[in-house]
Amino acid sequence: MRILDTLRSRFRRDRVSLQLDDIQALILRSRPEPYVGLHAMLHVEDAAGGRDLIARLARHIPSAADWTEDLTAWTGIAISHAGLQALGLPDDALASFPLAFREGMAARAHQLRDSGENAPDTWEPAYRDKTCHIALSIFAADKAALDAAVATAMGIHAASTGVRLIGTHEFGADEDAENPFGFRDSISQPTVAGAGVDPQPGQERAIAAGEFILGEASETGEPLVLPQPEVLGRNGSFVVLRKYDSRVGAFNDFLRAHAETPEDRHRLAAKMFGRWRSGAPLILAPDGEDAPLGADGARNNDFDYADDAEGLICPHAAHARRMNPRGSPTTILADENIHRIIRRSSTFGPKWTPDVTADQDGDDQRGLFFIFISARAFDTIEFLQQEWINRGNFLDLGEERDPIVGLHSEPGQFTIPARPVRRRVSGVTTFNRLRGGEYLFMPSLSALHWIGKGDWVA
């Protein structure tokens, strides 16, 4: 719960300008550490039955009103465009959403660079053919709290008609909050203006609320286009969900092939991620692991790359630096503040160990749900996939791709700047394979009640 302890020390009720009691808690509330949880996917076969399910679930979705306080478990709900159609929303409401959301993630495969082994026809059935209509995400501090929250949600589903459960997946991590490769995860989070907290160390200011909450002013000074009617769009947000199987054994084999000692393998992995496994950023711990720094939320995000223009400490191609350049010079200009995302990723499978090999990799053994929230979610993920992840032109690295989440149809390389000669490590493969995903809308609590009532139905 140390994340919440930090937030409490920074929270001031008199600085709140957002309608927190109408915003789903999951948008602002960080997961606990350790955490457990469940993702559940639902398919609506009967509009009236689906609306009834939404109405009854809505009573159990907490708001963000007390988002810095203790909560042992909470549920978030998001709906795809196909799901809104299946729930019977009016045509004019459906047409008011962004084009990418209306088309769905699979139809945007070209824009997302999801081809080859990541192509939609290879995805798990729950994510194909716009099958996923409703996604429930339950986060909990322990198994007992999770079981209680799951029993409530599944009890509501069992009493429903016309809604089919098409998949569930448990996830969780211990107090180290590591991803499948053994690195501390979801460290860098934006501060949302109006949510009642001061900016985190390492950030100049809070990001305009409209970058995350629909109906609020964005970084441009104006709100983004609001889905209509207003009760449907206001205080909601958009969600990108992408499920990956992590090839931990292949990654370990790669490290063994290019570094002789465990210490050298650890250093190479840190160069690829941009942080040490503890979460300590290379830029603040250039000489080696610093576990106390990695665990310190007041320090582990307090840096930029202004004094590392050549990438001698943290390579330009490192995953963390690609995903948040923090003032690095880039040849493709982009306002970093409109590409900020609230991460809600979740890890599943056994904890990382260095002895796993490629022949032990397999579907659904280890992986993560890459989930993020943003009012510009679809523009952001498509920009990230096209430019920052699956190309290197913005860093003058040509077609070199992200070494961790990039799609490599052929073995690629990772460049480590050094003097007098940079090092290029060959043989980078696809270490995270996409198994499915969807574009989702996370309605406000009042919107959930509006959908549940269905007053527009004649």
C-alpha positions in Angstrom: 0.0 0.0 0.0 3.1 2.3 -0.1 1.8 4.0 -3.3 -1.3 5.1 -1.4 0.8 6.3 1.5 2.6 8.6 -0.9 -0.6 9.8 -2.4 -2.2 10.6 1.0 0.7 12.8 1.9 0.2 14.8 -1.3 -3.6 14.9 -1.4 -5.5 18.1 -0.6 -9.3 18.0 -0.8 -9.4 21.8 -1.3 -7.5 21.4 -4.6 -10.0 19.0 -6.1 -11.8 20.5 -9.1 -12.9 17.2 -10.8 -16.2 15.5 -10.2 -14.6 12.7 -8.4 -17.8 11.1 -7.2 -18.8 10.5 -10.9 -15.5 9.1 -12.1 -14.7 5.4 -11.9 -12.1 4.8 -9.2 -9.9 2.7 -11.5 -9.0 5.8 -13.6 -7.2 7.5 -10.7 -6.6 4.7 -8.3 -3.2 2.9 -8.5 -3.2 -0.8 -7.8 -1.9 -1.9 -4.4 1.4 -3.7 -3.9 1.2 -6.6 -3.7 -1.9 -7.0 -5.9 -4.1 -9.8 -7.2 -7.0 -9.5 -9.6 -9.2 -10.8 -12.4 -10.1 -9.7 -15.9 -13.4 -11.0 -17.2 -14.8 -10.6 -20.7 -18.5 -10.6 -21.5 -20.6 -10.8 -24.7 -24.0 -9.3 -24.8 -26.6 -11.4 -26.7 -29.7 -9.6 -25.5 -29.8 -5.8 -25.2 -32.3 -5.6 -22.3 -30.5 -8.3 -20.4 -27.2 -6.5 -21.0 -28.6 -3.2 -19.7 -29.9 -4.9 -16.6 -26.5 -6.4 -16.0 -24.9 -2.9 -16.3 -27.4 -1.4 -14.0 -26.7 -3.9 -11.2 -23.0 -3.9 -11.7 -22.9 -0.1 -11.5 -24.0 -0.2 -7.8 -20.7 -2.0 -7.1 -18.3 0.3 -9.1 -16.6 2.7 -6.6 -16.1 6.3 -7.5 -12.8 8.2 -7.3 -14.2 10.4 -4.4 -11.8 8.7 -1.9 -9.2 7.5 -4.4 -6.3 7.9 -2.0 -7.9 6.0 0.9 -7.7 2.3 1.7 -9.9 0.0 -0.4 -9.3 -3.7 -0.3 -10.8 -4.4 -3.7 -12.5 -2.5 -6.5 -14.0 -3.2 -9.9 -13.8 -1.1 -13.1 -16.0 -1.6 -16.1 -15.3 -0.7 -19.8 -17.4 -1.3 -22.9 -16.4 -1.7 -26.6 -18.2 0.0 -29.4 -19.7 -3.3 -30.4 -20.8 -3.7 -26.8 -22.6 -0.3 -26.9 -24.3 -1.4 -30.0 -25.3 -4.7 -28.5 -26.7 -2.8 -25.5 -29.0 -0.9 -27.9 -27.6 2.6 -27.7 -29.1 5.0 -30.2 -27.4 5.4 -33.5 -26.6 9.1 -33.0 -24.9 8.2 -29.7 -22.9 5.4 -31.4 -21.8 7.7 -34.2 -20.5 10.4 -31.8 -17.5 8.3 -30.8 -14.1 8.5 -32.4 -13.6 6.5 -35.7 -10.9 4.3 -34.3 -13.1 3.3 -31.3 -16.0 2.6 -33.7 -13.8 0.4 -35.9 -12.3 -1.6 -33.0 -8.7 -2.7 -32.4 -8.6 -5.6 -34.8 -9.8 -3.4 -37.7 -6.9 -0.9 -36.9 -4.2 -3.6 -37.3 -2.5 -1.7 -40.1 -2.3 1.5 -38.0 -1.1 -0.5 -35.0 1.5 -2.5 -37.0 -0.2 -5.7 -35.7 1.0 -8.1 -38.5 2.6 -11.5 -38.8 2.5 -13.3 -35.5 0.6 -10.4 -33.9 -2.1 -10.2 -36.5 -5.7 -10.4 -35.4 -6.3 -13.8 -37.0 -3.8 -15.2 -34.5 -5.6 -13.7 -31.4 -7.4 -15.6 -28.7 -11.2 -16.1 -29.5 -12.4 -13.7 -26.9 -10.8 -10.8 -28.8 -11.7 -11.7 -32.3 -14.7 -10.6 -34.4 -15.7 -7.9 -31.9 -16.7 -10.6 -29.4 -15.5 -8.7 -26.3 -18.4 -6.3 -25.4 -17.8 -5.7 -21.7 -14.5 -5.9 -19.8 -14.5 -6.1 -16.0 -11.2 -5.6 -14.2 -11.1 -6.3 -10.5 -8.0 -5.3 -8.4 -7.5 -6.4 -4.8 -5.0 -6.3 -2.1 -5.2 -10.0 -1.2 -6.9 -13.2 -2.3 -9.7 -13.0 0.2 -10.7 -9.5 -0.9 -10.5 -10.6 -4.6 -12.7 -13.7 -3.9 -15.4 -11.5 -2.3 -15.3 -9.0 -5.2 -15.4 -11.8 -7.8 -18.3 -13.5 -6.0 -20.3 -10.3 -6.2 -19.6 -9.7 -9.9 -20.1 -13.3 -11.0 -23.2 -13.5 -8.9 -24.6 -10.6 -10.8 -23.7 -12.3 -14.0 -25.2 -15.6 -13.0 -28.5 -13.9 -12.3 -28.4 -12.1 -15.7 -29.9 -13.2 -19.0 -28.5 -12.6 -22.4 -24.9 -12.0 -21.4 -22.3 -14.7 -21.9 -19.0 -15.0 -20.0 -16.4 -15.5 -22.8 -13.2 -15.5 -20.7 -11.5 -14.8 -17.4 -7.8 -14.4 -16.5 -6.3 -14.1 -13.0 -3.3 -11.9 -12.5 -1.1 -10.6 -9.7 2.3 -9.8 -8.3 4.0 -9.6 -5.0 5.3 -6.5 -3.2 8.0 -6.1 -5.8 5.3 -5.5 -8.5 7.5 -7.1 -11.1 6.6 -7.6 -14.8 7.2 -11.1 -16.3 10.9 -10.2 -17.0 11.6 -9.3 -13.3 11.4 -5.5 -13.6 9.4 -3.3 -11.4 6.4 -2.2 -13.4 4.2 0.9 -13.9 6.4 3.3 -12.1 6.0 6.4 -14.2 2.4 7.8 -13.8 1.2 11.3 -14.7 -0.4 13.6 -12.1 -3.9 14.6 -13.2 -4.7 18.3 -12.6 -7.7 18.8 -10.4 -7.5 15.4 -8.8 -6.2 16.9 -5.5 -2.5 16.0 -5.5 0.7 17.9 -6.2 2.9 16.8 -9.2 5.1 13.8 -8.6 8.8 14.3 -8.2 10.4 14.6 -11.6 7.4 16.3 -13.2 7.2 20.0 -13.9 3.4 20.2 -13.4 0.3 18.2 -13.4 -1.1 17.3 -16.8 -4.4 18.9 -17.9 -7.4 16.7 -16.7 -8.9 16.7 -20.2 -6.0 14.4 -21.4 -7.6 11.7 -19.2 -11.2 12.8 -18.3 -13.7 13.6 -21.1 -15.4 17.0 -20.7 -12.4 18.7 -19.0 -9.9 21.1 -20.6 -7.0 19.3 -22.4 -3.5 20.5 -22.9 -4.7 22.6 -25.8 -7.0 24.5 -23.4 -10.2 23.0 -24.8 -12.0 19.8 -24.1 -11.7 17.0 -26.6 -14.8 16.0 -28.6 -17.4 14.6 -26.1 -19.5 11.5 -27.0 -23.2 12.4 -26.9 -25.5 12.8 -25.1 -23.4 14.6 -22.5 -24.5 12.2 -19.7 -22.9 9.4 -21.7 -19.6 11.1 -22.4 -18.8 13.4 -19.6 -16.4 12.1 -16.9 -15.6 9.0 -18.8 -12.4 8.0 -20.6 -11.0 5.6 -23.1 -9.0 2.4 -22.5 -6.6 0.4 -24.5 -6.3 -3.3 -23.6 -3.6 -5.5 -25.2 -2.8 -8.9 -23.9 0.7 -10.3 -24.4 2.4 -13.6 -23.8 5.9 -12.9 -22.6 8.7 -15.1 -23.9 10.8 -14.9 -20.8 12.9 -17.9 -21.8 13.8 -16.4 -25.1 14.8 -13.2 -23.4 16.9 -15.1 -20.9 18.6 -17.0 -23.8 19.3 -13.7 -25.6 21.0 -12.3 -22.5 23.1 -15.5 -22.1 24.1 -15.3 -25.7 25.4 -11.7 -25.4 26.7 -11.5 -21.8 29.0 -14.0 -20.0 28.3 -13.3 -16.3 25.0 -12.8 -14.4 26.1 -9.3 -13.6 26.7 -8.5 -17.3 23.4 -10.1 -18.2 21.6 -7.9 -15.6 23.4 -4.8 -17.0 22.4 -5.6 -20.6 18.8 -6.2 -19.6 18.8 -2.9 -17.7 20.1 -1.1 -20.8 17.2 -2.6 -22.8 14.6 -1.6 -20.3 16.1 1.7 -19.2 15.9 0.8 -15.5 17.4 -1.8 -13.2 15.1 -4.6 -12.1 14.4 -2.7 -8.8 13.0 0.2 -10.8 16.0 2.4 -10.2 16.5 4.4 -13.5 19.8 4.1 -15.2 20.1 7.9 -15.3 20.2 8.1 -11.5 22.0 4.8 -10.9 24.5 4.5 -13.9 26.9 2.2 -12.1 24.7 -0.5 -10.8 21.5 -1.7 -9.1 20.2 0.6 -6.3 17.2 -1.2 -4.7 16.4 1.6 -2.1 16.2 4.1 -5.0 14.0 1.8 -7.0 11.6 1.4 -4.1 11.5 5.1 -3.3 8.5 6.7 -5.0 9.7 10.2 -4.2 13.0 9.6 -6.1 12.7 6.8 -8.7 10.8 9.0 -11.2 12.7 12.3 -10.5 14.8 12.6 -13.6 15.1 13.5 -17.2 17.6 12.9 -20.0 18.9 16.4 -20.4 22.4 15.5 -19.3 22.5 12.3 -21.4 22.0 13.6 -24.9 24.3 10.9 -26.4 22.6 8.1 -24.6 25.8 6.9 -22.9 24.0 6.2 -19.6 20.5 5.2 -20.9 20.4 4.2 -24.6 18.0 6.2 -26.7 16.6 2.8 -27.9 15.8 1.6 -24.3 12.1 0.8 -23.7 11.5 3.3 -21.0 13.2 6.1 -22.9 11.2 5.4 -26.0 7.9 5.4 -24.2 8.7 8.6 -22.3 11.6 10.6 -23.9 11.6 13.2 -21.1 13.0 16.0 -23.1 15.3 13.9 -25.3 15.9 15.4 -28.7 13.8 13.7 -31.3 13.7 14.1 -35.1 9.9 13.5 -35.1 8.4 16.2 -33.0 5.6 15.3 -30.5 4.2 17.0 -27.4 5.1 14.5 -24.7 2.3 15.8 -22.5 -0.4 14.7 -25.0 1.0 11.2 -25.1 0.9 10.6 -21.4 -1.1 7.6 -20.2 -2.4 6.3 -16.9 -1.0 2.7 -16.7 -3.1 -0.1 -15.2 -1.1 -3.0 -16.5 -1.3 -6.4 -14.8 1.1 -9.3 -14.8 0.3 -13.0 -14.8 2.2 -16.2 -14.4 5.2 -17.3 -12.3 7.7 -14.8 -11.0 10.8 -14.3 -13.2 13.9 -16.5 -12.6 17.1 -16.4 -14.7 17.1 -20.2 -15.4 14.0 -20.2 -17.6 14.9 -21.1 -21.2 13.1 -20.7 -24.6 11.9 -24.3 -24.7 9.9 -23.6 -21.5 8.0 -20.7 -23.1 4.3 -21.3 -23.9 1.0 -19.6 -24.4 -0.5 -18.1 -21.2 2.4 -19.2 -19.0 3.7 -15.7 -18.3 2.5 -12.4 -19.7 0.9 -9.1 -19.1 -2.2 -7.1 -19.9 -0.9 -3.8 -21.1 -3.8 -1.5 -20.1 -3.8 2.2 -20.2 -6.3 5.1 -19.8 -6.4 8.3 -21.8 -8.9 10.6 -23.4 -6.7 10.3 -26.5 -6.1 6.6 -26.1 -6.5 5.5 -29.7 -4.4 8.3 -31.2 -1.8 7.6 -28.6 -1.4 3.9 -29.0 -1.3 4.1 -32.8 1.3 6.8 -32.6 3.3 4.8 -30.1 3.1 1.6 -32.2 4.0 3.4 -35.4 6.7 5.7 -34.3 8.1 5.0 -30.8 7.8 1.2 -30.7 8.1 -0.2 -34.2 10.5 2.3 -35.8 13.6 4.1 -34.8 13.5 7.2 -37.1 12.6 9.6 -34.3 15.9 8.6 -32.7 17.9 8.4 -35.9 18.0 4.7 -35.5 16.3 3.8 -38.8 14.1 0.7 -38.5 15.4 -0.4 -35.1 12.5 -1.3 -32.9 11.7 -1.3 -29.2 13.7 -4.2 -27.8 11.0 -5.3 -25.4 7.6 -4.8 -27.0 8.5 -4.3 -30.6 7.4 -6.7 -33.3 10.4 -8.3 -35.0 9.4 -10.3 -38.1 13.2 -10.9 -38.5 15.9 -10.7 -35.7 16.7 -7.1 -35.0 19.3 -5.2 -33.1 19.7 -3.0 -30.1 22.1 -0.1 -30.2 24.1 0.9 -27.0 26.0 4.2 -27.5 29.6 4.0 -26.2 32.9 5.6 -26.8 34.9 5.3 -29.0 32.5 2.9 -30.8 28.8 2.1 -30.1 27.8 -1.5 -29.6 25.1 -3.1 -31.6 23.6 -6.3 -30.1 22.0 -8.5 -32.7 19.3 -11.2 -32.4 16.5 -9.3 -30.8 13.2 -11.1 -31.4 9.6 -10.6 -30.4 9.8 -11.1 -26.6 6.1 -10.1 -26.1 3.6 -11.7 -28.5 0.2 -10.0 -28.8 -2.7 -12.4 -28.1 -5.6 -10.0 -28.4 -7.0 -6.7 -27.4 -9.7 -4.1 -27.8 -10.5 -0.4 -27.7 -12.9 0.3 -24.8 -14.9 3.2 -23.3 -14.9 3.6 -19.5 -18.1 5.4 -18.7 -18.8 7.6 -15.7 -21.0 6.3 -12.9 -23.9 8.4 -14.1 -23.4 7.1 -17.6 -23.5 3.5 -16.4 -26.8 4.3 -14.7 -28.0 6.0 -17.9 -27.1 2.9 -19.9 -28.7 0.6 -17.4 -32.0 2.4 -17.4 -32.2 2.5 -21.2 -34.8 5.4 -21.1 -34.2 6.0 -24.8 -35.9 2.6 -25.7 -39.4 3.2 -26.9 
